[in-house]
Short mmCIF file of C-alpha atoms (C1' of nucleotides) in Angstrom, two decimals:
data_model
loop_
_atom_site.label_atom_id
_atom_site.label_comp_id
_atom_site.label_asym_id
_atom_site.label_seq_id
_atom_site.Cartn_x
_atom_site.Cartn_y
_atom_site.Cartn_z
CA MET A 14 32.77 -32.57 -10.69
CA PRO A 15 36.14 -33.62 -12.09
CA SER A 16 36.41 -37.41 -10.32
CA GLU A 17 37.48 -38.04 -14.34
CA THR A 18 39.09 -40.62 -14.63
CA SER A 19 42.83 -39.47 -15.25
CA LEU A 20 44.98 -41.85 -17.59
CA SER A 21 48.29 -41.61 -18.56
CA ILE A 22 48.99 -41.81 -22.58
CA GLY A 23 50.49 -45.46 -21.71
CA ASP A 24 47.21 -45.98 -19.95
CA LEU A 25 45.30 -44.13 -23.32
CA ALA A 26 47.35 -46.70 -25.78
CA ARG A 27 46.62 -49.47 -23.88
CA ALA A 28 42.83 -48.46 -23.69
CA THR A 29 42.63 -48.06 -27.83
CA ASP A 30 45.49 -50.11 -28.76
CA THR A 31 47.09 -47.03 -29.53
CA LYS A 32 50.63 -46.07 -30.27
CA VAL A 33 52.08 -44.05 -27.80
CA GLU A 34 53.65 -41.45 -30.32
CA THR A 35 50.33 -41.65 -32.33
CA SER A 36 48.13 -39.88 -29.68
CA ARG A 37 50.59 -37.13 -29.36
CA TRP A 38 50.73 -37.37 -33.67
CA TYR A 39 47.41 -37.19 -34.04
CA GLU A 40 47.45 -34.30 -30.74
CA ARG A 41 49.96 -32.00 -33.35
CA VAL A 42 47.52 -32.59 -36.28
CA GLY A 43 44.40 -31.62 -34.43
CA VAL A 44 42.43 -34.90 -33.56
CA LEU A 45 42.74 -35.54 -29.99
CA ALA A 46 43.11 -32.21 -28.01
CA ALA A 47 45.95 -31.69 -26.22
CA PRO A 48 45.09 -32.30 -22.14
CA ALA A 49 45.72 -30.85 -18.48
CA ARG A 50 49.24 -32.08 -18.04
CA THR A 51 50.73 -32.93 -14.57
CA SER A 52 53.22 -31.49 -11.96
CA GLY A 53 55.57 -33.53 -13.60
CA ASN A 54 54.30 -32.48 -17.68
CA TYR A 55 52.57 -35.51 -18.23
CA ARG A 56 49.73 -36.06 -19.49
CA ALA A 57 46.68 -36.33 -18.14
CA TYR A 58 43.55 -37.41 -20.42
CA GLY A 59 40.28 -37.49 -19.21
CA SER A 60 37.44 -40.78 -20.38
CA GLU A 61 36.57 -37.36 -23.17
CA HIS A 62 39.60 -37.99 -25.24
CA LEU A 63 39.36 -41.58 -24.33
CA GLU A 64 36.14 -41.77 -26.17
CA ARG A 65 37.67 -39.10 -28.88
CA LEU A 66 40.94 -41.36 -29.22
CA SER A 67 38.08 -44.49 -29.84
CA PHE A 68 36.57 -42.64 -32.12
CA VAL A 69 39.56 -41.76 -34.18
CA ARG A 70 40.95 -44.93 -34.36
CA ARG A 71 37.40 -46.65 -35.77
CA ALA A 72 36.98 -43.86 -38.17
CA ARG A 73 40.42 -45.00 -39.50
CA ASP A 74 39.72 -48.57 -38.81
CA LEU A 75 37.24 -47.62 -41.54
CA GLY A 76 39.34 -45.18 -43.92
CA PHE A 77 38.65 -42.56 -43.34
CA SER A 78 41.63 -39.92 -43.47
CA LEU A 79 43.00 -38.03 -41.39
CA ASP A 80 41.15 -34.59 -42.85
CA GLN A 81 37.59 -36.47 -42.58
CA VAL A 82 37.86 -37.59 -39.49
CA ARG A 83 38.42 -33.75 -38.55
CA ASP A 84 35.16 -33.45 -40.45
CA LEU A 85 32.99 -36.42 -39.21
CA LEU A 86 34.41 -35.49 -35.69
CA GLN A 87 33.41 -31.51 -36.04
CA LEU A 88 29.82 -32.59 -37.17
CA ALA A 89 29.54 -34.99 -34.87
CA ASP A 90 30.17 -32.18 -31.58
CA ASP A 91 27.47 -30.04 -33.11
CA ARG A 92 24.81 -32.06 -31.86
CA ASN A 93 21.64 -30.39 -33.10
CA GLN A 94 22.35 -30.33 -36.94
CA SER A 95 20.76 -32.71 -39.10
CA CYS A 96 23.26 -35.78 -39.63
CA ASP A 97 22.95 -35.57 -43.67
CA ALA A 98 26.57 -33.82 -43.78
CA VAL A 99 27.35 -37.34 -41.65
CA ASP A 100 26.29 -38.86 -44.13
CA ARG A 101 27.37 -37.34 -47.06
CA VAL A 102 31.68 -37.52 -46.22
CA ALA A 103 29.94 -41.94 -45.29
CA ARG A 104 29.29 -41.25 -48.82
CA GLU A 105 31.75 -40.21 -49.77
CA HIS A 106 34.38 -41.89 -48.40
CA LEU A 107 32.10 -44.77 -49.58
CA GLU A 108 32.86 -44.11 -53.09
CA GLN A 109 36.57 -43.61 -52.99
CA VAL A 110 36.62 -47.62 -51.75
CA GLU A 111 34.09 -48.23 -54.45
CA ARG A 112 36.98 -46.85 -56.74
CA LYS A 113 39.56 -48.26 -55.44
CA ILE A 114 38.22 -51.99 -56.05
CA ALA A 115 37.60 -50.93 -59.52
CA ASP A 116 40.69 -50.52 -60.48
CA LEU A 117 42.30 -52.61 -58.17
CA LYS A 118 40.29 -55.33 -59.92
CA ALA A 119 41.18 -54.18 -63.42
CA LEU A 120 44.86 -55.07 -62.43
CA ARG A 121 44.13 -58.22 -61.30
CA HIS A 122 43.18 -58.61 -64.50
CA GLU A 123 46.24 -57.35 -66.53
CA LEU A 124 48.71 -59.45 -63.75
CA ARG A 125 46.61 -62.54 -64.12
CA ASP A 126 46.91 -62.04 -67.68
CA LEU A 127 50.92 -61.38 -67.65
CA ILE A 128 51.27 -64.64 -65.09
CA GLY A 129 49.14 -66.99 -67.45
CA GLN A 130 51.26 -65.97 -69.82
CA CYS A 131 54.80 -67.29 -68.48
CA CYS A 132 55.77 -70.87 -70.11
CA HIS A 133 58.82 -71.01 -67.51
CA GLY A 134 61.27 -70.85 -70.21
CA THR A 135 64.24 -68.15 -69.69
CA VAL A 136 63.81 -64.57 -69.28
CA ALA A 137 65.15 -64.15 -73.20
CA GLU A 138 61.63 -65.47 -73.97
CA CYS A 139 59.44 -63.90 -70.80
CA ARG A 140 55.93 -62.82 -71.73
CA ILE A 141 55.66 -61.25 -68.49
CA VAL A 142 59.74 -59.22 -69.26
CA ARG A 143 57.84 -58.47 -72.80
CA ALA A 144 54.22 -57.51 -71.34
CA LEU A 145 56.53 -54.77 -69.24
CA ALA A 146 58.90 -53.72 -71.97
CA PRO A 147 56.34 -52.22 -74.47
CA ASP A 148 58.13 -51.73 -77.47
CA ARG A 149 58.56 -55.44 -77.81
CA GLY A 150 55.25 -55.29 -76.66
CA ALA A 151 52.32 -57.39 -76.74
CA ALA A 152 53.33 -58.88 -80.60
CA MET B 3 79.32 -47.46 -82.83
CA PRO B 4 76.68 -44.89 -81.51
CA SER B 5 74.56 -43.45 -83.76
CA GLU B 6 72.40 -43.37 -80.83
CA THR B 7 69.36 -41.13 -80.11
CA SER B 8 70.21 -38.59 -77.39
CA LEU B 9 67.40 -37.25 -75.30
CA SER B 10 67.13 -34.78 -72.62
CA ILE B 11 65.87 -35.38 -69.91
CA GLY B 12 62.39 -33.43 -70.46
CA ASP B 13 62.34 -35.06 -74.55
CA LEU B 14 62.25 -38.58 -72.18
CA ALA B 15 60.15 -37.41 -69.85
CA ARG B 16 57.67 -36.79 -73.14
CA ALA B 17 58.68 -40.04 -74.56
CA THR B 18 57.65 -41.58 -71.38
CA ASP B 19 54.89 -39.42 -69.64
CA THR B 20 56.65 -39.44 -66.66
CA LYS B 21 57.81 -36.06 -64.76
CA VAL B 22 61.15 -34.51 -65.13
CA GLU B 23 61.44 -35.14 -61.38
CA THR B 24 60.78 -38.16 -61.46
CA SER B 25 63.30 -39.35 -63.54
CA ARG B 26 65.97 -37.67 -61.54
CA TRP B 27 63.85 -39.66 -58.64
CA TYR B 28 64.64 -42.88 -60.73
CA GLU B 29 68.27 -41.94 -60.88
CA ARG B 30 68.77 -41.48 -57.50
CA VAL B 31 67.10 -44.36 -56.28
CA GLY B 32 69.18 -46.20 -58.68
CA VAL B 33 66.50 -47.63 -60.40
CA LEU B 34 67.04 -46.28 -63.89
CA ALA B 35 71.08 -45.84 -65.12
CA ALA B 36 72.48 -42.53 -64.48
CA PRO B 37 73.35 -41.60 -67.88
CA ALA B 38 76.33 -38.73 -69.82
CA ARG B 39 76.63 -35.78 -69.51
CA THR B 40 76.63 -33.29 -72.39
CA SER B 41 78.86 -30.23 -71.76
CA GLY B 42 76.98 -28.10 -70.09
CA ASN B 43 75.73 -31.06 -67.44
CA TYR B 44 72.35 -31.41 -69.00
CA ARG B 45 71.55 -35.39 -69.23
CA ALA B 46 72.47 -37.05 -72.54
CA TYR B 47 69.48 -40.42 -72.57
CA GLY B 48 70.34 -43.64 -74.94
CA SER B 49 67.06 -45.90 -76.18
CA GLU B 50 68.60 -47.69 -73.58
CA HIS B 51 67.05 -45.88 -70.88
CA LEU B 52 63.85 -45.11 -73.16
CA GLU B 53 63.29 -48.91 -72.31
CA ARG B 54 64.08 -49.01 -69.45
CA LEU B 55 62.26 -46.76 -68.16
CA SER B 56 59.37 -47.71 -69.79
CA PHE B 57 59.42 -50.84 -68.00
CA VAL B 58 59.90 -48.81 -64.81
CA ARG B 59 56.36 -46.85 -65.69
CA ARG B 60 54.79 -50.15 -66.86
CA ALA B 61 55.74 -51.60 -63.76
CA ARG B 62 54.56 -49.18 -61.46
CA ASP B 63 51.34 -48.69 -63.75
CA LEU B 64 50.83 -52.24 -62.55
CA GLY B 65 51.09 -51.70 -58.59
CA PHE B 66 54.76 -53.22 -58.27
CA SER B 67 56.76 -51.19 -55.56
CA LEU B 68 59.99 -50.37 -56.50
CA ASP B 69 61.87 -52.66 -54.69
CA GLN B 70 60.03 -55.49 -56.90
CA VAL B 71 60.13 -52.62 -59.95
CA ARG B 72 63.84 -53.42 -58.55
CA ASP B 73 64.14 -57.10 -58.56
CA LEU B 74 62.11 -56.99 -62.20
CA LEU B 75 65.00 -55.25 -63.99
CA GLN B 76 67.56 -58.03 -62.62
CA LEU B 77 65.73 -60.67 -63.37
CA ALA B 78 64.90 -59.10 -67.00
CA ASP B 79 68.94 -58.79 -67.81
CA ASP B 80 70.19 -61.97 -67.19
CA ARG B 81 68.62 -62.74 -70.21
CA ASN B 82 69.69 -66.47 -69.60
CA GLN B 83 68.00 -68.00 -66.35
CA SER B 84 65.02 -68.98 -65.86
CA CYS B 85 62.04 -66.81 -65.74
CA ASP B 86 60.71 -68.74 -63.03
CA ALA B 87 61.70 -65.77 -59.94
CA VAL B 88 59.89 -63.20 -62.79
CA ASP B 89 57.04 -65.66 -62.05
CA ARG B 90 57.56 -65.23 -58.62
CA VAL B 91 57.89 -61.90 -57.69
CA ALA B 92 54.06 -61.52 -59.95
CA ARG B 93 52.41 -63.65 -58.85
CA GLU B 94 53.54 -62.16 -54.91
CA HIS B 95 52.55 -59.04 -56.18
CA LEU B 96 48.86 -60.57 -57.30
CA GLU B 97 48.52 -62.19 -54.51
CA GLN B 98 49.17 -58.56 -52.25
CA VAL B 99 46.63 -57.28 -54.99
CA GLU B 100 43.90 -59.70 -53.80
CA ARG B 101 44.65 -59.39 -50.61
CA LYS B 102 43.77 -55.48 -50.92
CA ILE B 103 40.73 -56.15 -52.46
CA ALA B 104 39.07 -58.82 -50.10
CA ASP B 105 39.76 -55.67 -46.97
CA LEU B 106 38.43 -52.69 -49.06
CA LYS B 107 35.67 -55.32 -50.24
CA ALA B 108 34.93 -56.36 -46.30
CA LEU B 109 35.76 -52.20 -45.86
CA ARG B 110 32.82 -51.74 -47.93
CA HIS B 111 30.57 -54.10 -46.70
CA GLU B 112 30.50 -51.66 -43.31
CA LEU B 113 30.36 -48.42 -44.23
CA ARG B 114 27.51 -49.60 -46.76
CA ASP B 115 25.82 -51.03 -42.90
CA LEU B 116 26.98 -47.68 -41.32
CA ILE B 117 25.05 -45.79 -44.14
CA GLY B 118 21.84 -47.65 -44.23
CA GLN B 119 21.37 -47.18 -40.51
CA CYS B 120 21.33 -43.02 -41.31
CA CYS B 121 17.12 -41.80 -40.61
CA HIS B 122 18.78 -38.44 -41.67
CA GLY B 123 17.76 -36.96 -38.17
CA THR B 124 20.17 -35.17 -35.98
CA VAL B 125 23.62 -35.62 -35.21
CA ALA B 126 22.26 -36.04 -30.86
CA GLU B 127 20.67 -39.67 -32.83
CA CYS B 128 22.86 -40.53 -36.09
CA ARG B 129 23.94 -43.95 -36.05
CA ILE B 130 26.81 -43.50 -38.23
CA VAL B 131 27.51 -41.02 -35.48
CA ARG B 132 27.31 -43.59 -33.10
CA ALA B 133 28.87 -46.76 -34.96
CA LEU B 134 32.12 -44.48 -34.53
CA ALA B 135 31.52 -43.77 -30.63
CA PRO B 136 32.32 -47.69 -29.53
CA ASP B 137 30.77 -47.13 -26.06
CA ARG B 138 27.18 -46.49 -26.79
CA GLY B 139 27.96 -48.79 -29.79
CA ALA B 140 26.36 -50.95 -32.00
CA ALA B 141 23.88 -51.24 -28.86
"C1'" DA C 17 69.98 -44.59 -3.18
"C1'" DT C 18 68.56 -47.19 -6.68
"C1'" DG C 19 66.63 -49.15 -10.90
"C1'" DG C 20 63.49 -49.43 -14.03
"C1'" DA C 21 59.15 -47.90 -16.49
"C1'" DC C 22 56.96 -44.58 -17.38
"C1'" DC C 23 57.49 -40.49 -20.04
"C1'" DC C 24 58.91 -35.31 -22.35
"C1'" DT C 25 60.68 -32.93 -27.16
"C1'" DA C 26 62.79 -33.12 -31.03
"C1'" DT C 27 64.24 -34.82 -35.27
"C1'" DG C 28 64.35 -37.79 -39.26
"C1'" DG C 29 62.85 -42.39 -41.27
"C1'" DC C 30 59.82 -44.85 -44.35
"C1'" DC C 31 57.71 -44.25 -50.25
"C1'" DG C 32 57.66 -42.83 -54.83
"C1'" DC C 33 57.52 -38.90 -55.77
"C1'" DT C 34 56.25 -33.64 -55.87
"C1'" DA C 35 57.46 -28.81 -56.29
"C1'" DC C 36 59.82 -25.50 -54.90
"C1'" DA C 37 64.15 -21.70 -54.84
"C1'" DG C 38 68.16 -20.54 -57.03
"C1'" DG C 39 71.15 -20.63 -60.39
"C1'" DG C 40 72.81 -22.48 -65.66
"C1'" DT C 41 72.44 -23.20 -69.92
"C1'" DC C 42 71.47 -22.75 -74.63
"C1'" DA C 43 69.01 -21.04 -79.67
"C1'" DA C 44 66.17 -18.48 -82.03
"C1'" DG C 45 64.71 -13.13 -83.08
"C1'" DA C 46 65.71 -8.31 -82.81
"C1'" DT D 16 75.52 -9.04 -80.31
"C1'" DC D 17 72.33 -9.12 -77.21
"C1'" DT D 18 67.94 -10.36 -75.25
"C1'" DT D 19 64.16 -12.89 -74.03
"C1'" DG D 20 62.25 -17.78 -73.14
"C1'" DA D 21 62.90 -22.82 -72.60
"C1'" DC D 22 65.04 -26.15 -70.71
"C1'" DC D 23 68.67 -27.64 -67.52
"C1'" DC D 24 70.82 -28.23 -63.01
"C1'" DT D 25 71.98 -29.21 -57.49
"C1'" DG D 26 69.39 -29.34 -53.17
"C1'" DT D 27 65.59 -28.92 -50.16
"C1'" DA D 28 61.50 -29.66 -47.75
"C1'" DG D 29 56.90 -30.95 -48.46
"C1'" DC D 30 52.83 -34.84 -48.68
"C1'" DG D 31 50.11 -38.48 -45.53
"C1'" DG D 32 50.12 -40.93 -41.16
"C1'" DC D 33 52.14 -42.22 -38.65
"C1'" DC D 34 56.84 -45.00 -35.99
"C1'" DA D 35 61.40 -45.39 -34.16
"C1'" DT D 36 65.14 -42.96 -32.04
"C1'" DA D 37 67.97 -40.08 -29.27
"C1'" DG D 38 68.97 -37.64 -24.93
"C1'" DG D 39 66.89 -35.86 -21.28
"C1'" DG D 40 63.11 -35.95 -17.57
"C1'" DT D 41 59.78 -38.08 -13.62
"C1'" DC D 42 57.72 -41.69 -10.43
"C1'" DC D 43 57.53 -45.49 -8.05
"C1'" DA D 44 58.99 -49.75 -5.35
"C1'" DT D 45 62.95 -51.60 -2.78
#
DNA sequence: ATGGACCCTATGGCCGCTACAGGGTCAAGA
DNA sequence: TCTTGACCCTGTAGCGGCCATAGGGTCCAT
């Protein structure tokens, strides 16, 4: 009984805070199913698309890659299986995030060192410039 | 008096731990000057290129964008000017890094919450999946 | 009938490379 | 001298994840 809401791509965009082009892109790369078309060839989305796109956006906001999102969607569709696989994807992503944080902290440390050495003279004697050119390096 | 070392692009690559294609790319986008050519049209780099490329690589390792690297190079070349401008570029970058760290920490927090809720049942009742689909949301 | 808001497809751009394909060059060994 | 193989050249396409055009078509209100 399709008393379904029919949403244009613009409606969908507003409802999910997504650009119109992004929905089309998601359709192309297979994270959002191609919807029915109107007689004028407009995309006509139903509530299932709205849910789907919201899911995708939320996952993207959480930093999951589109590949991971595809995995999560597939997993989420198989309602009877154990959610351990979902948990695994999330944990894997958490690990990536943690690695990135660690990397950035190391970076921050180096940058702070660098900046701390700047004595505000001329470039010729600038420690930052020297530190970047490794032969006249840290010596 | 050019008793200069003449390096092939491969030599340069080995010396700076850079891919051959990357040097060519840097030349295209103007962070590495086009070197002289041999009779066989091979690139012949001098020590100035080696220094330059090392600088670029080090700056990139520190997460500076190519635009920022271009700025730094230009600043580093004008040896008489105050190095405040260099300092500014570095500080700006440090701020970007700090913002990114903060964002990733917030993300980590959300992910940890999410994962903590997984009760290892079936997908149908998986909290992670529910949290991602915002209508049946956190309620 | 007309205007303007919307929609369509196709294509190119962003960043910072990387990886081909399809050639040319060069030095060492047989 | 010829051949092999390592190197080099240019040009183009691809990655992820979209965003922004160009050049059209559609729909609805006036």
